[in-house]
Amino acid sequence: MTSAAPEEDYERGLGSRQVQMIAIGGAIGVGLFMGAGANIAKAGPSIILMYALAGVVIFFIMRALGELLLYRRSTGSFAEYIREFLGPFFGYATGWTYWLLWVVTGMAELTAAAIYINYWFPSIPQWVSALVFLVVLFGVNLISVKIFGEVEFWFSMVKVTAIIGMIVIGLGVLTLGFSDAGDTAAASNLWSHGGFFPHGIGDSLMTLQGVMFAYIAVELVGVTASESEDPEKTLPKAINTLPWRIIIFYVGALVVLLAVVKWTEFSAGESPFVHGFSKIGIPFAAGIVNFVVLTAALSSCNSGMYSTGRMLRDLASSGEAPGVFARLNARKSPAIGITFSVLLMGIGVVLNYVVPEKAFTYVTSVATAAGIWSWLMILFAHIQYRRAVRAGRLPASSFPAPGGSVFSWVAVVFLLIVTGMVAYDKDARVSLYVGAGWAVCLVIGWYVLKARGGAQPLGQSDAVEPEYARK
């Protein structure tokens, strides 16, 4: 393992519309289309407030990340900033944990996509569909970042169109009273069946762990920064429009859905949007939403392949992964890192084929825990950066977070509370056990790296250290 700066940079092939749509798509995933059903059953209409509360915290996290991204250009991923401000071990741990998050998520999403295909073609073996998706998305990520951006643009477009269409139709049902649900659809459904908190505030708060999973991937904008054509312009716009995306796609969609169909009719294991469309009486509703959910799963897997290759390259450039992962192919794509990650995702396809159905729940719990770790590290790095700016050691960012580091501390407290909820939930608790085992592996790996002289001895990699920080 070697510690060397990459000799060449990525292709700046992501345009403004692609970065914007990647940012939008990152806030709309399977966690909303499928996971919201179980959350509605647990919290009733108050789930709207939970998604809004979590969305506010996610905005704080993204503004913290945005300030770091515009303080200096990253050549790889947000793990560079964690390495710089928190030390090499935390950068190494975050890089590998974020890589694990996307590998595990890719395993689950490939299996989910194969299950969705079985809805239309039950005769096709599940492993065949999963393998086809794996190979196609692998090719997309190897060709060029422009192709990745274009594919992700259209994946996100499908999700956005579906949500907006559902909101428009739902508003039509509420105001004009048409469709099979017209007689019972009313805003009073939000408080008439047991109240806004039908099971109490405590049970509503317990859904926050599942709600946070729905927001995993919003930080992907931080990975695309090094391949954006004009990051100083596109990144602030993508981050600042996040509240509107949350208001429209989460809060707005759920308000309309729960007003059209009373919350007592939703249950876990069923997409609330499939049920809602069916209740309204839209022809082929299940097939339409099945296609949208399939798109969401493929979008997540596509993003996973993209981010794992970049994260491995960042780790390799800092001597924290095999040096071969730092290489780019002729199209300036980290092909070796992507290939390694895809091979592991392929193993997950086989494993998910034979394990019980509850394995998907466990996988999402592990992904949530890894996401919370990554978000916490971003926040702590931002807090340290702000301290350096106040002390005059570093220049101010062109995109400062409102309130300085105050809201970063608020987000830290919130994420720690959610972690406590994960520990309290017997089903989600498995993620902490896996996390403990993963932490042990990381510590062992770190000491092996130090023994071989691969790990950076400084608080940041010389490959990314700005000139003024070395003076």
Short mmCIF file of C-alpha atoms in Angstrom, two decimals:
data_model
loop_
_atom_site.label_atom_id
_atom_site.label_comp_id
_atom_site.label_asym_id
_atom_site.label_seq_id
_atom_site.Cartn_x
_atom_site.Cartn_y
_atom_site.Cartn_z
CA MET A 1 0.00 0.00 0.00
CA THR A 2 1.31 3.38 -0.94
CA SER A 3 0.48 6.93 -0.03
CA ALA A 4 0.63 9.06 -3.12
CA ALA A 5 -1.42 11.71 -4.73
CA PRO A 6 -3.32 10.55 -7.76
CA GLU A 7 -1.39 11.52 -10.88
CA GLU A 8 -4.54 12.49 -12.75
CA ASP A 9 -7.86 14.00 -11.87
CA TYR A 10 -11.41 12.94 -12.68
CA GLU A 11 -13.24 14.10 -15.76
CA ARG A 12 -15.47 17.07 -14.98
CA GLY A 13 -18.38 15.55 -16.82
CA LEU A 14 -21.37 16.31 -14.57
CA GLY A 15 -23.36 19.31 -15.75
CA SER A 16 -25.61 21.52 -13.67
CA ARG A 17 -28.86 19.73 -14.58
CA GLN A 18 -27.30 16.35 -13.72
CA VAL A 19 -25.96 17.49 -10.35
CA GLN A 20 -29.33 19.07 -9.54
CA MET A 21 -31.23 15.92 -10.46
CA ILE A 22 -28.77 13.68 -8.59
CA ALA A 23 -29.37 15.87 -5.54
CA ILE A 24 -33.14 15.56 -6.00
CA GLY A 25 -32.98 11.82 -6.63
CA GLY A 26 -30.83 11.33 -3.55
CA ALA A 27 -33.72 12.60 -1.44
CA ILE A 28 -36.24 10.19 -3.01
CA GLY A 29 -35.64 6.49 -2.66
CA VAL A 30 -36.97 3.13 -1.60
CA GLY A 31 -37.04 4.43 1.98
CA LEU A 32 -39.96 6.66 0.94
CA PHE A 33 -41.68 4.44 -1.60
CA MET A 34 -41.60 1.30 0.53
CA GLY A 35 -40.42 2.16 4.05
CA ALA A 36 -43.07 4.81 4.64
CA GLY A 37 -45.76 2.12 4.94
CA ALA A 38 -44.33 0.66 8.15
CA ASN A 39 -43.66 4.14 9.54
CA ILE A 40 -47.24 5.27 8.89
CA ALA A 41 -48.58 2.18 10.66
CA LYS A 42 -46.42 2.99 13.71
CA ALA A 43 -46.88 6.76 13.92
CA GLY A 44 -50.08 7.57 12.05
CA PRO A 45 -50.32 11.13 10.62
CA SER A 46 -47.51 12.30 12.93
CA ILE A 47 -45.09 10.58 10.53
CA ILE A 48 -45.37 13.79 8.51
CA LEU A 49 -43.78 15.70 11.40
CA MET A 50 -41.05 13.06 11.78
CA TYR A 51 -40.02 13.35 8.11
CA ALA A 52 -40.06 17.15 8.42
CA LEU A 53 -37.96 17.09 11.62
CA ALA A 54 -35.42 14.71 10.12
CA GLY A 55 -35.37 16.83 6.96
CA VAL A 56 -34.39 19.93 8.94
CA VAL A 57 -31.46 18.04 10.48
CA ILE A 58 -30.42 16.71 7.07
CA PHE A 59 -30.34 20.30 5.81
CA PHE A 60 -28.01 21.26 8.68
CA ILE A 61 -25.74 18.34 7.71
CA MET A 62 -25.72 19.32 4.05
CA ARG A 63 -24.95 22.98 4.80
CA ALA A 64 -22.02 21.83 6.95
CA LEU A 65 -20.81 19.62 4.11
CA GLY A 66 -21.36 22.41 1.60
CA GLU A 67 -19.16 24.80 3.58
CA LEU A 68 -16.37 22.22 3.58
CA LEU A 69 -16.76 21.48 -0.14
CA LEU A 70 -16.44 25.17 -1.05
CA TYR A 71 -13.60 25.86 1.39
CA ARG A 72 -11.33 23.99 -1.02
CA ARG A 73 -11.96 21.61 -3.89
CA SER A 74 -11.89 17.94 -3.00
CA THR A 75 -10.05 15.60 -5.35
CA GLY A 76 -12.02 12.58 -4.23
CA SER A 77 -14.61 12.50 -1.47
CA PHE A 78 -15.76 14.17 1.74
CA ALA A 79 -13.53 11.74 3.69
CA GLU A 80 -10.66 14.08 2.81
CA TYR A 81 -12.11 16.78 5.07
CA ILE A 82 -12.60 14.32 7.91
CA ARG A 83 -8.99 13.21 7.52
CA GLU A 84 -7.85 16.82 7.53
CA PHE A 85 -9.79 18.03 10.57
CA LEU A 86 -10.26 14.91 12.71
CA GLY A 87 -7.12 12.97 11.90
CA PRO A 88 -6.10 10.10 9.61
CA PHE A 89 -7.83 7.34 11.56
CA PHE A 90 -11.27 8.95 11.34
CA GLY A 91 -10.80 9.68 7.65
CA TYR A 92 -9.81 6.07 7.09
CA ALA A 93 -12.72 4.74 9.20
CA THR A 94 -15.26 7.00 7.50
CA GLY A 95 -14.03 6.18 4.02
CA TRP A 96 -14.28 2.44 4.57
CA THR A 97 -17.61 2.76 6.43
CA TYR A 98 -19.15 4.81 3.64
CA TRP A 99 -17.85 2.22 1.17
CA LEU A 100 -19.47 -0.53 3.25
CA LEU A 101 -22.75 1.43 3.34
CA TRP A 102 -23.01 1.45 -0.43
CA VAL A 103 -21.84 -2.14 -0.93
CA VAL A 104 -24.44 -3.38 1.55
CA THR A 105 -27.11 -1.11 0.07
CA GLY A 106 -26.20 -2.34 -3.41
CA MET A 107 -26.70 -5.93 -2.28
CA ALA A 108 -30.18 -5.15 -0.98
CA GLU A 109 -31.23 -2.98 -3.92
CA LEU A 110 -30.20 -5.55 -6.54
CA THR A 111 -32.26 -8.19 -4.80
CA ALA A 112 -35.18 -5.80 -4.44
CA ALA A 113 -34.99 -4.90 -8.15
CA ALA A 114 -35.10 -8.59 -9.07
CA ILE A 115 -38.19 -9.06 -6.90
CA TYR A 116 -39.88 -6.12 -8.65
CA ILE A 117 -39.15 -7.68 -12.05
CA ASN A 118 -40.83 -10.87 -10.85
CA TYR A 119 -44.05 -8.88 -10.56
CA TRP A 120 -44.24 -8.77 -14.37
CA PHE A 121 -42.15 -11.83 -15.27
CA PRO A 122 -42.52 -14.44 -12.52
CA SER A 123 -40.93 -17.13 -14.68
CA ILE A 124 -37.54 -15.36 -14.75
CA PRO A 125 -35.28 -16.63 -11.93
CA GLN A 126 -34.49 -13.92 -9.41
CA TRP A 127 -30.75 -14.35 -9.72
CA VAL A 128 -30.90 -13.78 -13.49
CA SER A 129 -32.57 -10.38 -13.15
CA ALA A 130 -30.15 -9.35 -10.40
CA LEU A 131 -27.16 -10.40 -12.50
CA VAL A 132 -28.41 -8.51 -15.57
CA PHE A 133 -28.90 -5.31 -13.56
CA LEU A 134 -25.48 -5.73 -11.94
CA VAL A 135 -23.70 -6.08 -15.31
CA VAL A 136 -25.59 -3.22 -17.02
CA LEU A 137 -25.00 -0.73 -14.19
CA PHE A 138 -21.38 -1.87 -13.94
CA GLY A 139 -20.92 -1.01 -17.62
CA VAL A 140 -22.58 2.37 -17.15
CA ASN A 141 -20.13 3.29 -14.40
CA LEU A 142 -17.09 2.12 -16.38
CA ILE A 143 -17.87 3.99 -19.60
CA SER A 144 -17.74 7.55 -18.27
CA VAL A 145 -19.08 9.84 -15.59
CA LYS A 146 -21.19 11.55 -18.27
CA ILE A 147 -23.08 8.31 -18.92
CA PHE A 148 -23.51 7.76 -15.18
CA GLY A 149 -24.86 11.29 -14.79
CA GLU A 150 -27.27 10.88 -17.69
CA VAL A 151 -28.62 7.54 -16.43
CA GLU A 152 -29.03 8.95 -12.92
CA PHE A 153 -30.75 12.02 -14.37
CA TRP A 154 -33.46 9.93 -15.98
CA PHE A 155 -33.81 7.60 -12.99
CA SER A 156 -34.41 10.66 -10.83
CA MET A 157 -36.79 12.14 -13.39
CA VAL A 158 -39.03 9.06 -13.12
CA LYS A 159 -39.15 9.32 -9.32
CA VAL A 160 -39.83 13.05 -9.33
CA THR A 161 -42.57 12.74 -11.96
CA ALA A 162 -44.26 9.94 -10.00
CA ILE A 163 -44.35 11.94 -6.75
CA ILE A 164 -45.58 15.13 -8.40
CA GLY A 165 -48.22 13.14 -10.29
CA MET A 166 -49.43 11.57 -7.05
CA ILE A 167 -49.67 14.97 -5.36
CA VAL A 168 -51.60 16.51 -8.25
CA ILE A 169 -54.03 13.58 -8.44
CA GLY A 170 -54.47 13.58 -4.65
CA LEU A 171 -55.26 17.30 -4.62
CA GLY A 172 -57.79 16.70 -7.38
CA VAL A 173 -59.49 14.02 -5.29
CA LEU A 174 -59.59 16.32 -2.25
CA THR A 175 -60.91 19.39 -4.06
CA LEU A 176 -63.13 17.88 -6.78
CA GLY A 177 -64.16 14.64 -5.09
CA PHE A 178 -63.64 12.41 -8.12
CA SER A 179 -62.39 8.78 -7.98
CA ASP A 180 -63.40 5.88 -5.77
CA ALA A 181 -61.85 7.60 -2.73
CA GLY A 182 -63.72 10.88 -3.23
CA ASP A 183 -66.40 10.16 -0.60
CA THR A 184 -63.95 9.56 2.26
CA ALA A 185 -61.04 11.81 1.23
CA ALA A 186 -60.76 14.85 3.50
CA ALA A 187 -58.15 16.86 5.38
CA SER A 188 -59.81 15.69 8.60
CA ASN A 189 -58.26 12.26 8.03
CA LEU A 190 -55.07 13.81 9.41
CA TRP A 191 -56.53 14.07 12.92
CA SER A 192 -59.88 12.21 13.06
CA HIS A 193 -58.74 8.60 13.58
CA GLY A 194 -57.09 8.58 16.97
CA GLY A 195 -55.56 12.02 16.67
CA PHE A 196 -52.35 13.28 15.09
CA PHE A 197 -50.32 11.10 17.52
CA PRO A 198 -52.57 7.99 17.67
CA HIS A 199 -49.99 5.85 19.51
CA GLY A 200 -48.38 8.64 21.51
CA ILE A 201 -45.37 10.85 20.91
CA GLY A 202 -42.95 8.13 22.07
CA ASP A 203 -43.95 5.67 19.34
CA SER A 204 -43.79 8.44 16.76
CA LEU A 205 -40.24 9.34 17.78
CA MET A 206 -39.21 5.69 17.50
CA THR A 207 -39.88 5.86 13.75
CA LEU A 208 -37.03 8.36 13.32
CA GLN A 209 -34.53 5.54 12.80
CA GLY A 210 -36.52 4.32 9.79
CA VAL A 211 -37.12 7.86 8.58
CA MET A 212 -33.38 8.60 8.57
CA PHE A 213 -32.79 5.64 6.23
CA ALA A 214 -34.98 7.38 3.67
CA TYR A 215 -32.53 10.31 3.58
CA ILE A 216 -29.37 8.26 3.05
CA ALA A 217 -27.74 9.36 -0.23
CA VAL A 218 -28.35 13.11 0.05
CA GLU A 219 -24.65 13.44 0.89
CA LEU A 220 -23.80 11.91 -2.52
CA VAL A 221 -23.53 15.49 -3.79
CA GLY A 222 -20.31 15.65 -1.78
CA VAL A 223 -18.87 12.77 -3.79
CA THR A 224 -19.84 14.33 -7.14
CA ALA A 225 -18.10 17.62 -6.30
CA SER A 226 -14.80 16.64 -7.92
CA GLU A 227 -16.55 15.81 -11.21
CA SER A 228 -18.89 18.78 -11.44
CA GLU A 229 -18.26 21.28 -14.22
CA ASP A 230 -18.85 24.30 -11.96
CA PRO A 231 -19.05 23.18 -8.30
CA GLU A 232 -18.95 26.76 -6.98
CA LYS A 233 -22.27 27.39 -8.71
CA THR A 234 -24.02 24.01 -8.81
CA LEU A 235 -23.34 22.74 -5.28
CA PRO A 236 -24.79 25.70 -3.33
CA LYS A 237 -27.86 25.62 -5.55
CA ALA A 238 -28.30 21.87 -5.06
CA ILE A 239 -27.95 22.14 -1.28
CA ASN A 240 -30.07 25.27 -0.82
CA THR A 241 -33.00 23.73 -2.69
CA LEU A 242 -32.98 20.69 -0.38
CA PRO A 243 -35.67 22.11 1.98
CA TRP A 244 -38.04 22.59 -0.95
CA ARG A 245 -37.42 19.04 -2.11
CA ILE A 246 -38.19 17.72 1.37
CA ILE A 247 -41.32 19.87 1.66
CA ILE A 248 -42.65 18.75 -1.72
CA PHE A 249 -41.53 15.13 -2.02
CA TYR A 250 -41.82 14.00 1.60
CA VAL A 251 -44.04 16.31 3.61
CA GLY A 252 -46.29 17.30 0.71
CA ALA A 253 -46.69 13.79 -0.66
CA LEU A 254 -47.50 12.33 2.77
CA VAL A 255 -49.96 15.10 3.67
CA VAL A 256 -51.91 14.49 0.46
CA LEU A 257 -51.69 10.69 0.75
CA LEU A 258 -52.91 10.58 4.36
CA ALA A 259 -55.69 13.04 3.62
CA VAL A 260 -56.95 10.95 0.70
CA VAL A 261 -56.64 7.59 2.52
CA LYS A 262 -56.89 7.33 6.31
CA TRP A 263 -53.71 6.14 7.97
CA THR A 264 -55.30 3.00 9.50
CA GLU A 265 -55.42 1.40 6.06
CA PHE A 266 -51.63 1.33 5.61
CA SER A 267 -49.37 -1.45 6.81
CA ALA A 268 -45.77 -2.64 6.73
CA GLY A 269 -44.62 -4.66 3.74
CA GLU A 270 -46.75 -2.67 1.28
CA SER A 271 -45.94 0.51 -0.55
CA PRO A 272 -48.31 3.23 0.69
CA PHE A 273 -48.29 4.71 -2.79
CA VAL A 274 -49.44 1.45 -4.38
CA HIS A 275 -52.26 1.25 -1.83
CA GLY A 276 -53.16 4.91 -2.27
CA PHE A 277 -53.29 4.72 -6.07
CA SER A 278 -55.36 1.53 -5.88
CA LYS A 279 -57.81 3.17 -3.46
CA ILE A 280 -58.27 6.09 -5.83
CA GLY A 281 -59.01 3.59 -8.59
CA ILE A 282 -56.27 4.42 -11.06
CA PRO A 283 -55.90 1.61 -13.65
CA PHE A 284 -52.68 -0.38 -13.44
CA ALA A 285 -51.75 1.47 -10.22
CA ALA A 286 -49.69 -1.38 -8.81
CA GLY A 287 -47.75 -1.76 -12.05
CA ILE A 288 -47.05 1.96 -12.28
CA VAL A 289 -45.68 2.23 -8.76
CA ASN A 290 -43.81 -1.07 -9.14
CA PHE A 291 -41.96 0.50 -12.07
CA VAL A 292 -41.17 3.60 -10.02
CA VAL A 293 -39.88 1.54 -7.09
CA LEU A 294 -37.79 -0.54 -9.51
CA THR A 295 -36.29 2.72 -10.81
CA ALA A 296 -35.55 3.85 -7.25
CA ALA A 297 -33.74 0.58 -6.48
CA LEU A 298 -31.64 0.74 -9.67
CA SER A 299 -30.86 4.40 -9.01
CA SER A 300 -29.58 3.56 -5.54
CA CYS A 301 -27.44 0.72 -6.85
CA ASN A 302 -26.08 2.93 -9.64
CA SER A 303 -25.12 5.59 -7.11
CA GLY A 304 -23.56 2.92 -4.92
CA MET A 305 -21.23 1.74 -7.67
CA TYR A 306 -20.26 5.32 -8.42
CA SER A 307 -19.49 6.28 -4.82
CA THR A 308 -17.65 3.08 -3.82
CA GLY A 309 -15.10 3.49 -6.60
CA ARG A 310 -14.44 7.11 -5.65
CA MET A 311 -14.19 6.32 -1.95
CA LEU A 312 -11.69 3.50 -2.56
CA ARG A 313 -9.58 5.82 -4.73
CA ASP A 314 -9.55 8.43 -1.98
CA LEU A 315 -8.47 5.78 0.55
CA ALA A 316 -5.76 4.48 -1.78
CA SER A 317 -4.37 7.97 -2.42
CA SER A 318 -3.91 8.32 1.36
CA GLY A 319 -2.26 4.94 1.83
CA GLU A 320 -5.34 3.45 3.50
CA ALA A 321 -6.25 0.97 0.75
CA PRO A 322 -4.25 -0.92 -1.90
CA GLY A 323 -2.58 1.54 -4.27
CA VAL A 324 -4.12 -0.14 -7.30
CA PHE A 325 -7.48 1.41 -6.38
CA ALA A 326 -6.04 4.87 -7.08
CA ARG A 327 -5.74 4.20 -10.81
CA LEU A 328 -8.12 5.62 -13.39
CA ASN A 329 -8.90 3.98 -16.69
CA ALA A 330 -8.69 5.75 -20.06
CA ARG A 331 -12.10 7.33 -19.46
CA LYS A 332 -10.94 8.70 -16.07
CA SER A 333 -13.10 6.28 -14.08
CA PRO A 334 -11.77 4.37 -11.00
CA ALA A 335 -12.49 1.07 -12.77
CA ILE A 336 -10.56 -1.23 -10.42
CA GLY A 337 -12.27 0.11 -7.30
CA ILE A 338 -15.69 -0.14 -8.96
CA THR A 339 -14.96 -3.70 -10.11
CA PHE A 340 -13.92 -4.79 -6.62
CA SER A 341 -17.09 -3.32 -5.11
CA VAL A 342 -19.31 -4.84 -7.80
CA LEU A 343 -17.85 -8.29 -7.15
CA LEU A 344 -18.84 -7.99 -3.50
CA MET A 345 -22.29 -6.77 -4.48
CA GLY A 346 -22.56 -9.88 -6.65
CA ILE A 347 -21.85 -12.07 -3.64
CA GLY A 348 -24.68 -10.27 -1.89
CA VAL A 349 -27.07 -11.26 -4.67
CA VAL A 350 -26.34 -14.91 -3.92
CA LEU A 351 -26.61 -14.42 -0.17
CA ASN A 352 -29.90 -12.54 -0.38
CA TYR A 353 -31.32 -15.33 -2.49
CA VAL A 354 -30.97 -17.87 0.32
CA VAL A 355 -31.42 -15.85 3.53
CA PRO A 356 -34.83 -15.19 5.12
CA GLU A 357 -36.92 -12.17 4.22
CA LYS A 358 -35.89 -10.36 7.41
CA ALA A 359 -32.37 -10.02 6.02
CA PHE A 360 -33.49 -6.96 4.03
CA THR A 361 -34.54 -5.25 7.29
CA TYR A 362 -31.18 -6.07 8.84
CA VAL A 363 -29.33 -4.72 5.80
CA THR A 364 -31.20 -1.40 5.94
CA SER A 365 -30.45 -1.15 9.67
CA VAL A 366 -26.74 -1.61 9.00
CA ALA A 367 -26.92 1.01 6.22
CA THR A 368 -28.61 3.46 8.59
CA ALA A 369 -25.92 2.98 11.23
CA ALA A 370 -23.18 3.52 8.65
CA GLY A 371 -24.98 6.61 7.37
CA ILE A 372 -25.28 8.09 10.85
CA TRP A 373 -21.54 7.56 11.41
CA SER A 374 -20.71 9.34 8.14
CA TRP A 375 -23.01 12.25 8.97
CA LEU A 376 -21.52 12.59 12.46
CA MET A 377 -18.00 12.73 11.05
CA ILE A 378 -19.02 15.42 8.54
CA LEU A 379 -20.49 17.49 11.39
CA PHE A 380 -17.47 17.12 13.67
CA ALA A 381 -15.14 18.02 10.78
CA HIS A 382 -17.23 21.12 10.12
CA ILE A 383 -17.07 22.11 13.79
CA GLN A 384 -13.28 21.81 13.73
CA TYR A 385 -13.07 23.79 10.49
CA ARG A 386 -15.10 26.64 11.97
CA ARG A 387 -12.76 26.72 14.96
CA ALA A 388 -9.78 27.02 12.58
CA VAL A 389 -11.48 29.86 10.69
CA ARG A 390 -12.23 31.76 13.90
CA ALA A 391 -8.60 31.34 14.95
CA GLY A 392 -7.41 32.69 11.59
CA ARG A 393 -5.63 29.49 10.59
CA LEU A 394 -7.80 28.81 7.53
CA PRO A 395 -9.70 31.00 5.06
CA ALA A 396 -13.48 31.28 5.21
CA SER A 397 -15.57 29.26 2.79
CA SER A 398 -17.52 30.95 0.02
CA PHE A 399 -20.61 29.02 1.21
CA PRO A 400 -20.74 29.41 5.01
CA ALA A 401 -23.32 27.46 6.99
CA PRO A 402 -25.89 29.66 8.75
CA GLY A 403 -25.23 29.96 12.47
CA GLY A 404 -21.66 28.75 12.14
CA SER A 405 -21.25 25.46 13.98
CA VAL A 406 -24.34 25.90 16.20
CA PHE A 407 -26.64 23.89 13.97
CA SER A 408 -23.95 21.27 13.49
CA TRP A 409 -24.06 20.67 17.25
CA VAL A 410 -27.87 20.48 17.09
CA ALA A 411 -27.59 17.83 14.36
CA VAL A 412 -25.00 15.89 16.39
CA VAL A 413 -27.34 15.70 19.39
CA PHE A 414 -30.22 14.62 17.16
CA LEU A 415 -28.18 11.82 15.54
CA LEU A 416 -27.02 10.56 18.94
CA ILE A 417 -30.65 10.40 20.09
CA VAL A 418 -31.56 8.41 16.98
CA THR A 419 -28.67 6.05 17.73
CA GLY A 420 -30.14 5.50 21.19
CA MET A 421 -33.47 4.64 19.58
CA VAL A 422 -31.73 2.09 17.36
CA ALA A 423 -30.23 0.49 20.47
CA TYR A 424 -33.69 0.37 22.07
CA ASP A 425 -35.36 -1.36 19.10
CA LYS A 426 -34.71 -5.12 19.19
CA ASP A 427 -34.94 -5.52 15.39
CA ALA A 428 -32.72 -2.55 14.53
CA ARG A 429 -30.26 -3.32 17.35
CA VAL A 430 -28.48 -5.84 15.12
CA SER A 431 -26.90 -2.90 13.27
CA LEU A 432 -25.01 -1.90 16.43
CA TYR A 433 -23.69 -5.44 16.82
CA VAL A 434 -22.52 -5.41 13.22
CA GLY A 435 -21.11 -1.93 13.78
CA ALA A 436 -19.11 -3.12 16.77
CA GLY A 437 -17.65 -5.96 14.72
CA TRP A 438 -16.89 -3.58 11.87
CA ALA A 439 -15.14 -1.20 14.30
CA VAL A 440 -12.92 -4.03 15.51
CA CYS A 441 -12.00 -4.85 11.90
CA LEU A 442 -11.20 -1.19 11.22
CA VAL A 443 -8.93 -0.90 14.26
CA ILE A 444 -7.08 -4.10 13.34
CA GLY A 445 -6.72 -2.87 9.76
CA TRP A 446 -5.41 0.47 10.97
CA TYR A 447 -2.65 -1.09 13.05
CA VAL A 448 -1.71 -3.37 10.15
CA LEU A 449 -1.43 -0.29 7.93
CA LYS A 450 0.77 1.48 10.46
CA ALA A 451 2.98 -1.58 10.78
CA ARG A 452 3.45 -1.60 7.00
CA GLY A 453 4.00 2.15 6.87
CA GLY A 454 0.93 2.76 4.72
CA ALA A 455 -1.25 4.89 6.99
CA GLN A 456 -0.72 8.63 7.08
CA PRO A 457 1.01 9.70 10.31
CA LEU A 458 -0.36 13.24 10.06
CA GLY A 459 -3.83 14.69 10.62
CA GLN A 460 -4.29 15.04 6.89
CA SER A 461 -2.90 13.57 3.70
CA ASP A 462 -0.04 15.46 2.06
CA ALA A 463 -1.82 14.77 -1.22
CA VAL A 464 -4.64 17.14 -0.31
CA GLU A 465 -2.98 19.52 2.14
CA PRO A 466 -3.46 23.11 0.99
CA GLU A 467 -0.42 25.32 0.68
CA TYR A 468 -1.48 27.78 3.39
CA ALA A 469 -1.97 24.93 5.90
CA ARG A 470 1.65 23.82 5.45
CA LYS A 471 3.08 27.26 6.19
#
